[in-house]
PDB file of C-alpha atoms in Angstrom:
ATOM      1  CA  MET A   1     -18.053 -38.660 -81.468  1.00  0.00           C
ATOM      2  CA  ALA A   2     -16.208 -38.908 -78.178  1.00  0.00           C
ATOM      3  CA  ALA A   3     -12.848 -37.161 -78.018  1.00  0.00           C
ATOM      4  CA  ARG A   4      -9.845 -39.228 -77.143  1.00  0.00           C
ATOM      5  CA  LEU A   5      -7.437 -38.057 -74.465  1.00  0.00           C
ATOM      6  CA  SER A   6      -3.799 -38.850 -74.947  1.00  0.00           C
ATOM      7  CA  PHE A   7      -1.018 -38.546 -72.342  1.00  0.00           C
ATOM      8  CA  GLN A   8       2.541 -37.843 -73.399  1.00  0.00           C
ATOM      9  CA  PRO A   9       5.558 -38.573 -71.189  1.00  0.00           C
ATOM     10  CA  LEU A  10       7.269 -35.543 -69.624  1.00  0.00           C
ATOM     11  CA  THR A  11      10.593 -34.461 -70.983  1.00  0.00           C
ATOM     12  CA  ILE A  12      13.709 -33.871 -68.886  1.00  0.00           C
ATOM     13  CA  VAL A  13      13.188 -30.072 -68.881  1.00  0.00           C
ATOM     14  CA  GLN A  14       9.604 -30.429 -67.702  1.00  0.00           C
ATOM     15  CA  LYS A  15      10.632 -32.830 -64.963  1.00  0.00           C
ATOM     16  CA  ARG A  16      13.126 -30.299 -63.535  1.00  0.00           C
ATOM     17  CA  ALA A  17      10.293 -27.782 -63.045  1.00  0.00           C
ATOM     18  CA  PHE A  18       8.892 -29.970 -60.263  1.00  0.00           C
ATOM     19  CA  ALA A  19      12.206 -30.230 -58.408  1.00  0.00           C
ATOM     20  CA  SER A  20      12.470 -28.482 -55.004  1.00  0.00           C
ATOM     21  CA  THR A  21      15.336 -27.656 -52.690  1.00  0.00           C
ATOM     22  CA  THR A  22      15.604 -28.731 -49.061  1.00  0.00           C
ATOM     23  CA  ILE A  23      14.733 -26.480 -46.141  1.00  0.00           C
ATOM     24  CA  ALA A  24      18.365 -26.293 -45.089  1.00  0.00           C
ATOM     25  CA  LEU A  25      19.325 -24.669 -48.421  1.00  0.00           C
ATOM     26  CA  ALA A  26      16.442 -22.176 -48.372  1.00  0.00           C
ATOM     27  CA  GLY A  27      18.241 -19.699 -46.111  1.00  0.00           C
ATOM     28  CA  ARG A  28      21.523 -19.759 -48.027  1.00  0.00           C
ATOM     29  CA  GLN A  29      20.305 -17.736 -50.950  1.00  0.00           C
ATOM     30  CA  GLY A  30      22.170 -14.543 -51.623  1.00  0.00           C
ATOM     31  CA  GLY A  31      21.083 -11.091 -52.708  1.00  0.00           C
ATOM     32  CA  ARG A  32      17.902  -9.572 -51.371  1.00  0.00           C
ATOM     33  CA  PHE A  33      16.807 -12.854 -49.739  1.00  0.00           C
ATOM     34  CA  ARG A  34      19.679 -12.763 -47.277  1.00  0.00           C
ATOM     35  CA  ARG A  35      18.680 -12.471 -43.608  1.00  0.00           C
ATOM     36  CA  PRO A  36      19.405  -9.064 -42.075  1.00  0.00           C
ATOM     37  CA  GLU A  37      22.079  -8.852 -39.429  1.00  0.00           C
ATOM     38  CA  LYS A  38      21.217  -8.209 -35.796  1.00  0.00           C
ATOM     39  CA  LYS A  39      20.414  -4.570 -35.210  1.00  0.00           C
ATOM     40  CA  TYR A  40      22.116  -4.357 -31.830  1.00  0.00           C
ATOM     41  CA  ASP A  41      25.059  -6.608 -32.571  1.00  0.00           C
ATOM     42  CA  VAL A  42      28.173  -5.292 -30.806  1.00  0.00           C
ATOM     43  CA  ASP A  43      30.367  -5.975 -33.817  1.00  0.00           C
ATOM     44  CA  HIS A  44      28.197  -3.787 -36.071  1.00  0.00           C
ATOM     45  CA  MET A  45      27.406  -0.896 -33.706  1.00  0.00           C
ATOM     46  CA  GLU A  46      28.430   2.587 -34.632  1.00  0.00           C
ATOM     47  CA  GLN A  47      31.265   4.152 -32.741  1.00  0.00           C
ATOM     48  CA  PHE A  48      30.182   6.278 -29.775  1.00  0.00           C
ATOM     49  CA  GLN A  49      30.584   9.969 -30.599  1.00  0.00           C
ATOM     50  CA  PHE A  50      30.081  11.240 -27.012  1.00  0.00           C
ATOM     51  CA  ASP A  51      26.841  12.941 -28.100  1.00  0.00           C
ATOM     52  CA  ASP A  52      24.534  11.195 -25.582  1.00  0.00           C
ATOM     53  CA  GLN A  53      24.236  10.563 -21.863  1.00  0.00           C
ATOM     54  CA  THR A  54      25.661   7.475 -20.246  1.00  0.00           C
ATOM     55  CA  THR A  55      23.510   4.762 -18.696  1.00  0.00           C
ATOM     56  CA  MET A  56      23.922   6.271 -15.233  1.00  0.00           C
ATOM     57  CA  GLY A  57      22.889   9.651 -16.599  1.00  0.00           C
ATOM     58  CA  HIS A  58      19.691   8.232 -18.101  1.00  0.00           C
ATOM     59  CA  ASP A  59      18.888   6.497 -14.785  1.00  0.00           C
ATOM     60  CA  LEU A  60      19.354   9.790 -12.959  1.00  0.00           C
ATOM     61  CA  PHE A  61      17.023  11.587 -15.375  1.00  0.00           C
ATOM     62  CA  GLU A  62      14.431   8.823 -14.947  1.00  0.00           C
ATOM     63  CA  ASN A  63      14.508   9.273 -11.170  1.00  0.00           C
ATOM     64  CA  ILE A  64      14.068  13.026 -11.582  1.00  0.00           C
ATOM     65  CA  ARG A  65      11.040  12.460 -13.843  1.00  0.00           C
ATOM     66  CA  THR A  66       9.495  10.100 -11.282  1.00  0.00           C
ATOM     67  CA  VAL A  67       9.962  12.587  -8.440  1.00  0.00           C
ATOM     68  CA  ARG A  68       8.466  15.397 -10.513  1.00  0.00           C
ATOM     69  CA  GLN A  69       5.505  13.191 -11.412  1.00  0.00           C
ATOM     70  CA  TYR A  70       4.652  12.627  -7.751  1.00  0.00           C
ATOM     71  CA  LEU A  71       5.226  16.290  -6.941  1.00  0.00           C
ATOM     72  CA  ARG A  72       2.679  17.246  -9.604  1.00  0.00           C
ATOM     73  CA  LYS A  73       0.201  14.754  -8.138  1.00  0.00           C
ATOM     74  CA  THR A  74       0.763  16.208  -4.680  1.00  0.00           C
ATOM     75  CA  GLU A  75       0.193  19.732  -5.948  1.00  0.00           C
ATOM     76  CA  TYR A  76      -2.785  19.237  -8.265  1.00  0.00           C
ATOM     77  CA  GLU A  77      -4.485  15.887  -7.500  1.00  0.00           C
ATOM     78  CA  LEU A  78      -4.280  15.420  -3.726  1.00  0.00           C
ATOM     79  CA  PRO A  79      -6.336  18.561  -2.948  1.00  0.00           C
ATOM     80  CA  LYS A  80      -9.208  16.994  -4.906  1.00  0.00           C
ATOM     81  CA  LEU A  81      -9.464  14.241  -2.281  1.00  0.00           C
ATOM     82  CA  LYS A  82     -10.861  16.709   0.258  1.00  0.00           C
ATOM     83  CA  SER A  83     -14.298  16.312  -1.289  1.00  0.00           C
ATOM     84  CA  PHE A  84     -14.273  12.605  -0.310  1.00  0.00           C
ATOM     85  CA  ALA A  85     -13.239  13.188   3.317  1.00  0.00           C
ATOM     86  CA  LYS A  86     -15.659  11.977   5.991  1.00  0.00           C
ATOM     87  CA  PRO A  87     -15.667  12.880   9.680  1.00  0.00           C
ATOM     88  CA  PHE A  88     -14.501  10.168  12.051  1.00  0.00           C
ATOM     89  CA  VAL A  89     -17.333   8.491  13.929  1.00  0.00           C
ATOM     90  CA  PRO A  90     -16.209   6.422  16.944  1.00  0.00           C
ATOM     91  CA  PRO A  91     -17.711   2.926  17.197  1.00  0.00           C
ATOM     92  CA  THR A  92     -20.769   2.513  19.347  1.00  0.00           C
ATOM     93  CA  SER A  93     -21.176   0.044  22.187  1.00  0.00           C
ATOM     94  CA  ASP A  94     -22.896  -2.401  19.827  1.00  0.00           C
ATOM     95  CA  GLN A  95     -19.943  -2.477  17.424  1.00  0.00           C
ATOM     96  CA  ILE A  96     -17.642  -4.788  19.368  1.00  0.00           C
ATOM     97  CA  LEU A  97     -15.947  -6.697  16.531  1.00  0.00           C
ATOM     98  CA  LYS A  98     -12.581  -5.583  15.168  1.00  0.00           C
ATOM     99  CA  PHE A  99     -11.291  -6.786  11.803  1.00  0.00           C
ATOM    100  CA  LYS A 100      -7.671  -6.355  10.783  1.00  0.00           C
ATOM    101  CA  SER A 101      -6.139  -6.834   7.339  1.00  0.00           C
ATOM    102  CA  HIS A 102      -3.115  -5.657   5.354  1.00  0.00           C
ATOM    103  CA  THR A 103      -2.893  -3.942   1.985  1.00  0.00           C
ATOM    104  CA  TYR A 104       0.295  -3.489  -0.031  1.00  0.00           C
ATOM    105  CA  LEU A 105       0.099  -0.600  -2.484  1.00  0.00           C
ATOM    106  CA  GLY A 106       1.590  -1.203  -5.897  1.00  0.00           C
ATOM    107  CA  GLU A 107       2.133  -4.939  -5.496  1.00  0.00           C
ATOM    108  CA  GLY A 108       0.317  -8.091  -4.516  1.00  0.00           C
ATOM    109  CA  HIS A 109       1.141 -10.162  -1.461  1.00  0.00           C
ATOM    110  CA  PRO A 110      -0.311 -13.434  -0.107  1.00  0.00           C
ATOM    111  CA  VAL A 111      -0.901 -11.871   3.318  1.00  0.00           C
ATOM    112  CA  GLU A 112      -3.484  -9.487   1.835  1.00  0.00           C
ATOM    113  CA  ARG A 113      -6.171 -12.158   1.984  1.00  0.00           C
ATOM    114  CA  LYS A 114      -5.625 -12.774   5.711  1.00  0.00           C
ATOM    115  CA  VAL A 115      -8.252 -11.379   8.109  1.00  0.00           C
ATOM    116  CA  VAL A 116      -7.916 -11.219  11.902  1.00  0.00           C
ATOM    117  CA  LEU A 117     -10.986 -10.851  14.132  1.00  0.00           C
ATOM    118  CA  SER A 118     -10.678  -9.742  17.753  1.00  0.00           C
ATOM    119  CA  VAL A 119     -13.401  -9.199  20.334  1.00  0.00           C
ATOM    120  CA  LYS A 120     -13.527  -8.649  24.077  1.00  0.00           C
ATOM    121  CA  VAL A 121     -15.150 -11.613  25.801  1.00  0.00           C
ATOM    122  CA  ASP A 122     -16.763  -9.329  28.378  1.00  0.00           C
ATOM    123  CA  ASP A 123     -18.526  -7.473  25.556  1.00  0.00           C
ATOM    124  CA  LEU A 124     -20.277 -10.686  24.497  1.00  0.00           C
ATOM    125  CA  LYS A 125     -22.351 -10.516  27.711  1.00  0.00           C
ATOM    126  CA  LEU A 126     -22.257 -14.220  28.501  1.00  0.00           C
ATOM    127  CA  SER A 127     -23.287 -15.812  31.754  1.00  0.00           C
ATOM    128  CA  ASN A 128     -20.747 -17.629  33.918  1.00  0.00           C
ATOM    129  CA  THR A 129     -21.791 -21.019  32.539  1.00  0.00           C
ATOM    130  CA  GLU A 130     -21.751 -19.789  28.947  1.00  0.00           C
ATOM    131  CA  ARG A 131     -18.407 -18.058  29.456  1.00  0.00           C
ATOM    132  CA  HIS A 132     -16.899 -21.250  30.903  1.00  0.00           C
ATOM    133  CA  LYS A 133     -17.990 -23.300  27.893  1.00  0.00           C
ATOM    134  CA  PHE A 134     -17.026 -20.548  25.456  1.00  0.00           C
ATOM    135  CA  LEU A 135     -13.464 -20.356  26.785  1.00  0.00           C
ATOM    136  CA  LEU A 136     -13.124 -24.144  26.679  1.00  0.00           C
ATOM    137  CA  LEU A 137     -14.143 -24.169  23.025  1.00  0.00           C
ATOM    138  CA  ALA A 138     -11.919 -21.195  22.170  1.00  0.00           C
ATOM    139  CA  GLY A 139      -8.789 -22.855  23.568  1.00  0.00           C
ATOM    140  CA  PRO A 140      -5.510 -21.021  22.852  1.00  0.00           C
ATOM    141  CA  ARG A 141      -7.326 -18.385  20.787  1.00  0.00           C
ATOM    142  CA  TYR A 142      -8.340 -16.685  24.022  1.00  0.00           C
ATOM    143  CA  HIS A 143      -5.725 -14.290  25.402  1.00  0.00           C
ATOM    144  CA  VAL A 144      -5.853 -13.856  29.146  1.00  0.00           C
ATOM    145  CA  ASP A 145      -3.798 -10.665  29.238  1.00  0.00           C
ATOM    146  CA  THR A 146      -6.208  -8.676  27.074  1.00  0.00           C
ATOM    147  CA  ASP A 147      -9.397 -10.733  27.631  1.00  0.00           C
ATOM    148  CA  GLU A 148      -9.743 -11.022  23.849  1.00  0.00           C
ATOM    149  CA  LEU A 149     -10.714 -13.790  21.480  1.00  0.00           C
ATOM    150  CA  ILE A 150      -8.602 -13.651  18.310  1.00  0.00           C
ATOM    151  CA  LEU A 151      -9.559 -15.599  15.188  1.00  0.00           C
ATOM    152  CA  SER A 152      -7.651 -15.455  11.905  1.00  0.00           C
ATOM    153  CA  SER A 153      -8.084 -17.040   8.498  1.00  0.00           C
ATOM    154  CA  GLU A 154      -6.192 -17.094   5.204  1.00  0.00           C
ATOM    155  CA  LYS A 155      -7.449 -20.384   3.789  1.00  0.00           C
ATOM    156  CA  PHE A 156      -9.543 -18.717   1.067  1.00  0.00           C
ATOM    157  CA  PRO A 157      -8.155 -16.723  -1.882  1.00  0.00           C
ATOM    158  CA  HIS A 158     -10.194 -13.562  -1.202  1.00  0.00           C
ATOM    159  CA  ARG A 159     -10.350 -11.297   1.827  1.00  0.00           C
ATOM    160  CA  LYS A 160     -14.143 -11.186   1.978  1.00  0.00           C
ATOM    161  CA  GLN A 161     -14.303 -14.968   2.109  1.00  0.00           C
ATOM    162  CA  ASN A 162     -11.900 -15.106   5.056  1.00  0.00           C
ATOM    163  CA  LYS A 163     -13.803 -12.327   6.819  1.00  0.00           C
ATOM    164  CA  LYS A 164     -17.045 -14.243   6.478  1.00  0.00           C
ATOM    165  CA  TYR A 165     -15.340 -17.426   7.665  1.00  0.00           C
ATOM    166  CA  VAL A 166     -14.082 -15.919  10.950  1.00  0.00           C
ATOM    167  CA  ARG A 167     -17.468 -14.265  11.491  1.00  0.00           C
ATOM    168  CA  ASP A 168     -19.258 -17.580  10.987  1.00  0.00           C
ATOM    169  CA  THR A 169     -16.779 -19.280  13.326  1.00  0.00           C
ATOM    170  CA  LEU A 170     -17.579 -16.772  16.070  1.00  0.00           C
ATOM    171  CA  ASP A 171     -21.307 -17.290  15.542  1.00  0.00           C
ATOM    172  CA  ALA A 172     -20.829 -21.060  15.814  1.00  0.00           C
ATOM    173  CA  LEU A 173     -18.887 -20.644  19.079  1.00  0.00           C
ATOM    174  CA  LEU A 174     -21.594 -18.432  20.558  1.00  0.00           C
ATOM    175  CA  LYS A 175     -24.343 -20.800  19.468  1.00  0.00           C
ATOM    176  CA  GLU A 176     -22.588 -23.807  20.983  1.00  0.00           C
ATOM    177  CA  SER A 177     -21.743 -21.994  24.223  1.00  0.00           C
ATOM    178  CA  LYS A 178     -25.435 -21.172  24.724  1.00  0.00           C
ATOM    179  CA  ASN A 179     -26.468 -24.771  24.133  1.00  0.00           C
ATOM    180  CA  THR A 180     -27.670 -26.093  27.498  1.00  0.00           C
ATOM    181  CA  ASN A 181     -27.637 -29.784  26.547  1.00  0.00           C
ATOM    182  CA  ASP A 182     -24.036 -30.050  27.713  1.00  0.00           C
ATOM    183  CA  THR A 183     -22.557 -27.151  29.653  1.00  0.00           C
ATOM    184  CA  PHE A 184     -19.092 -28.711  30.206  1.00  0.00           C
ATOM    185  CA  GLU A 185     -19.276 -27.824  33.887  1.00  0.00           C
ATOM    186  CA  ASP A 186     -17.399 -31.005  34.825  1.00  0.00           C
ATOM    187  CA  ILE A 187     -14.380 -29.951  32.727  1.00  0.00           C
ATOM    188  CA  PRO A 188     -12.019 -27.596  34.568  1.00  0.00           C
ATOM    189  CA  LEU A 189     -10.849 -24.463  32.829  1.00  0.00           C
ATOM    190  CA  ASP A 190      -7.059 -24.277  32.909  1.00  0.00           C
ATOM    191  CA  LEU A 191      -6.085 -20.776  31.845  1.00  0.00           C
ATOM    192  CA  PRO A 192      -2.508 -19.487  31.905  1.00  0.00           C
ATOM    193  CA  GLN A 193      -1.603 -16.865  34.419  1.00  0.00           C
ATOM    194  CA  PRO A 194      -1.686 -13.338  33.028  1.00  0.00           C
ATOM    195  CA  LYS A 195       1.657 -11.716  32.540  1.00  0.00           C
ATOM    196  CA  LYS A 196       2.616  -9.203  35.149  1.00  0.00           C
ATOM    197  CA  LYS A 197       3.340  -5.762  33.854  1.00  0.00           C
ATOM    198  CA  LEU A 198       6.748  -4.623  34.943  1.00  0.00           C
ATOM    199  CA  GLN A 199       6.824  -1.219  36.509  1.00  0.00           C
ATOM    200  CA  PHE A 200       9.859   0.952  36.666  1.00  0.00           C
ATOM    201  CA  PRO A 201      10.997   1.224  40.317  1.00  0.00           C
ATOM    202  CA  LYS A 202      10.562   4.675  41.717  1.00  0.00           C
ATOM    203  CA  GLU A 203      13.893   4.495  43.536  1.00  0.00           C
ATOM    204  CA  TRP A 204      15.612   4.083  40.172  1.00  0.00           C
ATOM    205  CA  ALA A 205      14.194   7.311  38.858  1.00  0.00           C
ATOM    206  CA  ARG A 206      16.661  10.057  38.128  1.00  0.00           C
ATOM    207  CA  PRO A 207      16.536  12.716  40.813  1.00  0.00           C
ATOM    208  CA  GLN A 208      15.225  16.018  39.664  1.00  0.00           C
ATOM    209  CA  GLN A 209      17.868  18.623  39.302  1.00  0.00           C
ATOM    210  CA  GLN A 210      17.434  21.569  41.555  1.00  0.00           C
ATOM    211  CA  PRO A 211      17.474  24.883  39.722  1.00  0.00           C
ATOM    212  CA  GLN A 212      20.634  26.771  40.424  1.00  0.00           C
ATOM    213  CA  GLN A 213      20.112  29.866  42.436  1.00  0.00           C
ATOM    214  CA  GLN A 214      21.341  32.935  40.760  1.00  0.00           C
ATOM    215  CA  GLU A 215      23.509  35.067  42.950  1.00  0.00           C
TER     216      GLU A 215
END
């Protein structure tokens, strides 16, 4: 025989068991459910008993700790760097490129990715025709006073990328200057006059004092 299921209506007491309070009233309960007060609230701080240093005193102690930290590094860690020292080897005649970059210790800076390449044009060993075309292509990047070509780049986010870019730019200039299809001989080269170095006039020099003769 199949069992019959019967449903009885809920009473008033049973209905109240399903009642719930709003979220706004949830935090107003007393006793152990009360929210703790702010730990560093000024109104609830203990009275200062003059048993600790002031803020300026703690800052002074922190500076002393920092100085002592670097003094310990100077005494015990810097001598270990002698094992990594290498003798200075001057560049050979084949190493004519100079790369310049900046590094800021302890912090990052956008100028760190910038790379500057400089090279003497005479060291490139170009002929007169190639030099004429090379200087026309270089434009204002050629400095007459020092006879140097200066290329710089900071368009890429990393230093190695900018270094490769200026190196590739120099290779492209050299390749195009040696291209004999068009030598640009009909285009005049208008270079600025080199700046004259001012020399201190000899007549303005302070006369040497004669040593006093001792009687």
